[in-house]
Amino acid sequence: MIIKMSVTLTKGFATWKEMVHNNADRGKKHGFRMIFAGTEAADDSKLHVIMEFQSPESLEAFKNDKELAQKRID
């Protein structure tokens, strides 16, 4: 299952990328992989991500991971 997400970054792409790399084990645990992540040329706070999840359940597990959600906020 492949999904596309778009978010507005408040702390920049480098901070977001570091968070993703620091939580790579959680990605494996939740059964997803990052296919693409990039910002718009005209606005580097606009992030577009394409992710692949093993199943709808793995997507739900990712969405319901409160600790990971907090790390994305921080």
GROMACS .gro file of C-alpha atoms in nm:
model
   74
    1MET     CA    1   0.000   0.000   0.000
    2ILE     CA    2   0.159   0.327  -0.115
    3ILE     CA    3   0.053   0.663   0.023
    4LYS     CA    4   0.152   1.024  -0.041
    5MET     CA    5   0.160   1.274   0.242
    6SER     CA    6   0.222   1.647   0.236
    7VAL     CA    7   0.313   1.845   0.547
    8THR     CA    8   0.446   2.185   0.638
    9LEU     CA    9   0.780   2.168   0.816
   10THR     CA   10   0.840   2.416   1.096
   11LYS     CA   11   1.201   2.323   1.172
   12GLY     CA   12   1.335   2.254   0.825
   13PHE     CA   13   1.412   1.949   0.615
   14ALA     CA   14   1.742   1.866   0.788
   15THR     CA   15   1.568   1.835   1.127
   16TRP     CA   16   1.294   1.618   0.976
   17LYS     CA   17   1.548   1.398   0.795
   18GLU     CA   18   1.747   1.348   1.117
   19MET     CA   19   1.428   1.245   1.299
   20VAL     CA   20   1.351   0.989   1.026
   21HIS     CA   21   1.702   0.842   1.038
   22ASN     CA   22   1.700   0.831   1.419
   23ASN     CA   23   1.372   0.635   1.411
   24ALA     CA   24   1.450   0.393   1.128
   25ASP     CA   25   1.393   0.096   1.360
   26ARG     CA   26   1.037   0.211   1.420
   27GLY     CA   27   0.981   0.222   1.047
   28LYS     CA   28   1.089  -0.139   1.020
   29LYS     CA   29   0.873  -0.229   1.321
   30HIS     CA   30   0.568  -0.069   1.158
   31GLY     CA   31   0.640  -0.225   0.821
   32PHE     CA   32   0.701   0.080   0.605
   33ARG     CA   33   0.972   0.218   0.386
   34MET     CA   34   1.031   0.567   0.257
   35ILE     CA   35   1.019   0.578  -0.122
   36PHE     CA   36   1.061   0.954  -0.168
   37ALA     CA   37   1.085   1.265   0.047
   38GLY     CA   38   1.148   1.613  -0.083
   39THR     CA   39   1.052   1.975  -0.050
   40GLU     CA   40   0.915   2.214  -0.307
   41ALA     CA   41   1.172   2.421  -0.497
   42ALA     CA   42   0.993   2.746  -0.419
   43ASP     CA   43   0.911   2.663  -0.054
   44ASP     CA   44   1.138   2.429   0.141
   45SER     CA   45   0.888   2.410   0.427
   46LYS     CA   46   0.645   2.213   0.206
   47LEU     CA   47   0.742   1.847   0.233
   48HIS     CA   48   0.604   1.571   0.012
   49VAL     CA   49   0.658   1.209   0.113
   50ILE     CA   50   0.575   0.882  -0.060
   51MET     CA   51   0.576   0.580   0.172
   52GLU     CA   52   0.502   0.213   0.125
   53PHE     CA   53   0.329   0.017   0.402
   54GLN     CA   54   0.308  -0.361   0.415
   55SER     CA   55  -0.063  -0.351   0.498
   56PRO     CA   56  -0.344  -0.124   0.617
   57GLU     CA   57  -0.267  -0.252   0.968
   58SER     CA   58   0.093  -0.133   0.945
   59LEU     CA   59  -0.033   0.211   0.842
   60GLU     CA   60  -0.264   0.216   1.145
   61ALA     CA   61   0.021   0.109   1.374
   62PHE     CA   62   0.234   0.395   1.236
   63LYS     CA   63  -0.049   0.647   1.280
   64ASN     CA   64  -0.123   0.528   1.636
   65ASP     CA   65   0.238   0.531   1.760
   66LYS     CA   66   0.208   0.817   2.009
   67GLU     CA   67   0.579   0.826   2.090
   68LEU     CA   68   0.673   0.856   1.723
   69ALA     CA   69   0.403   1.118   1.670
   70GLN     CA   70   0.555   1.324   1.952
   71LYS     CA   71   0.900   1.294   1.794
   72ARG     CA   72   0.758   1.426   1.467
   73ILE     CA   73   0.616   1.724   1.657
   74ASP     CA   74   0.935   1.790   1.854
   0.00000   0.00000   0.00000
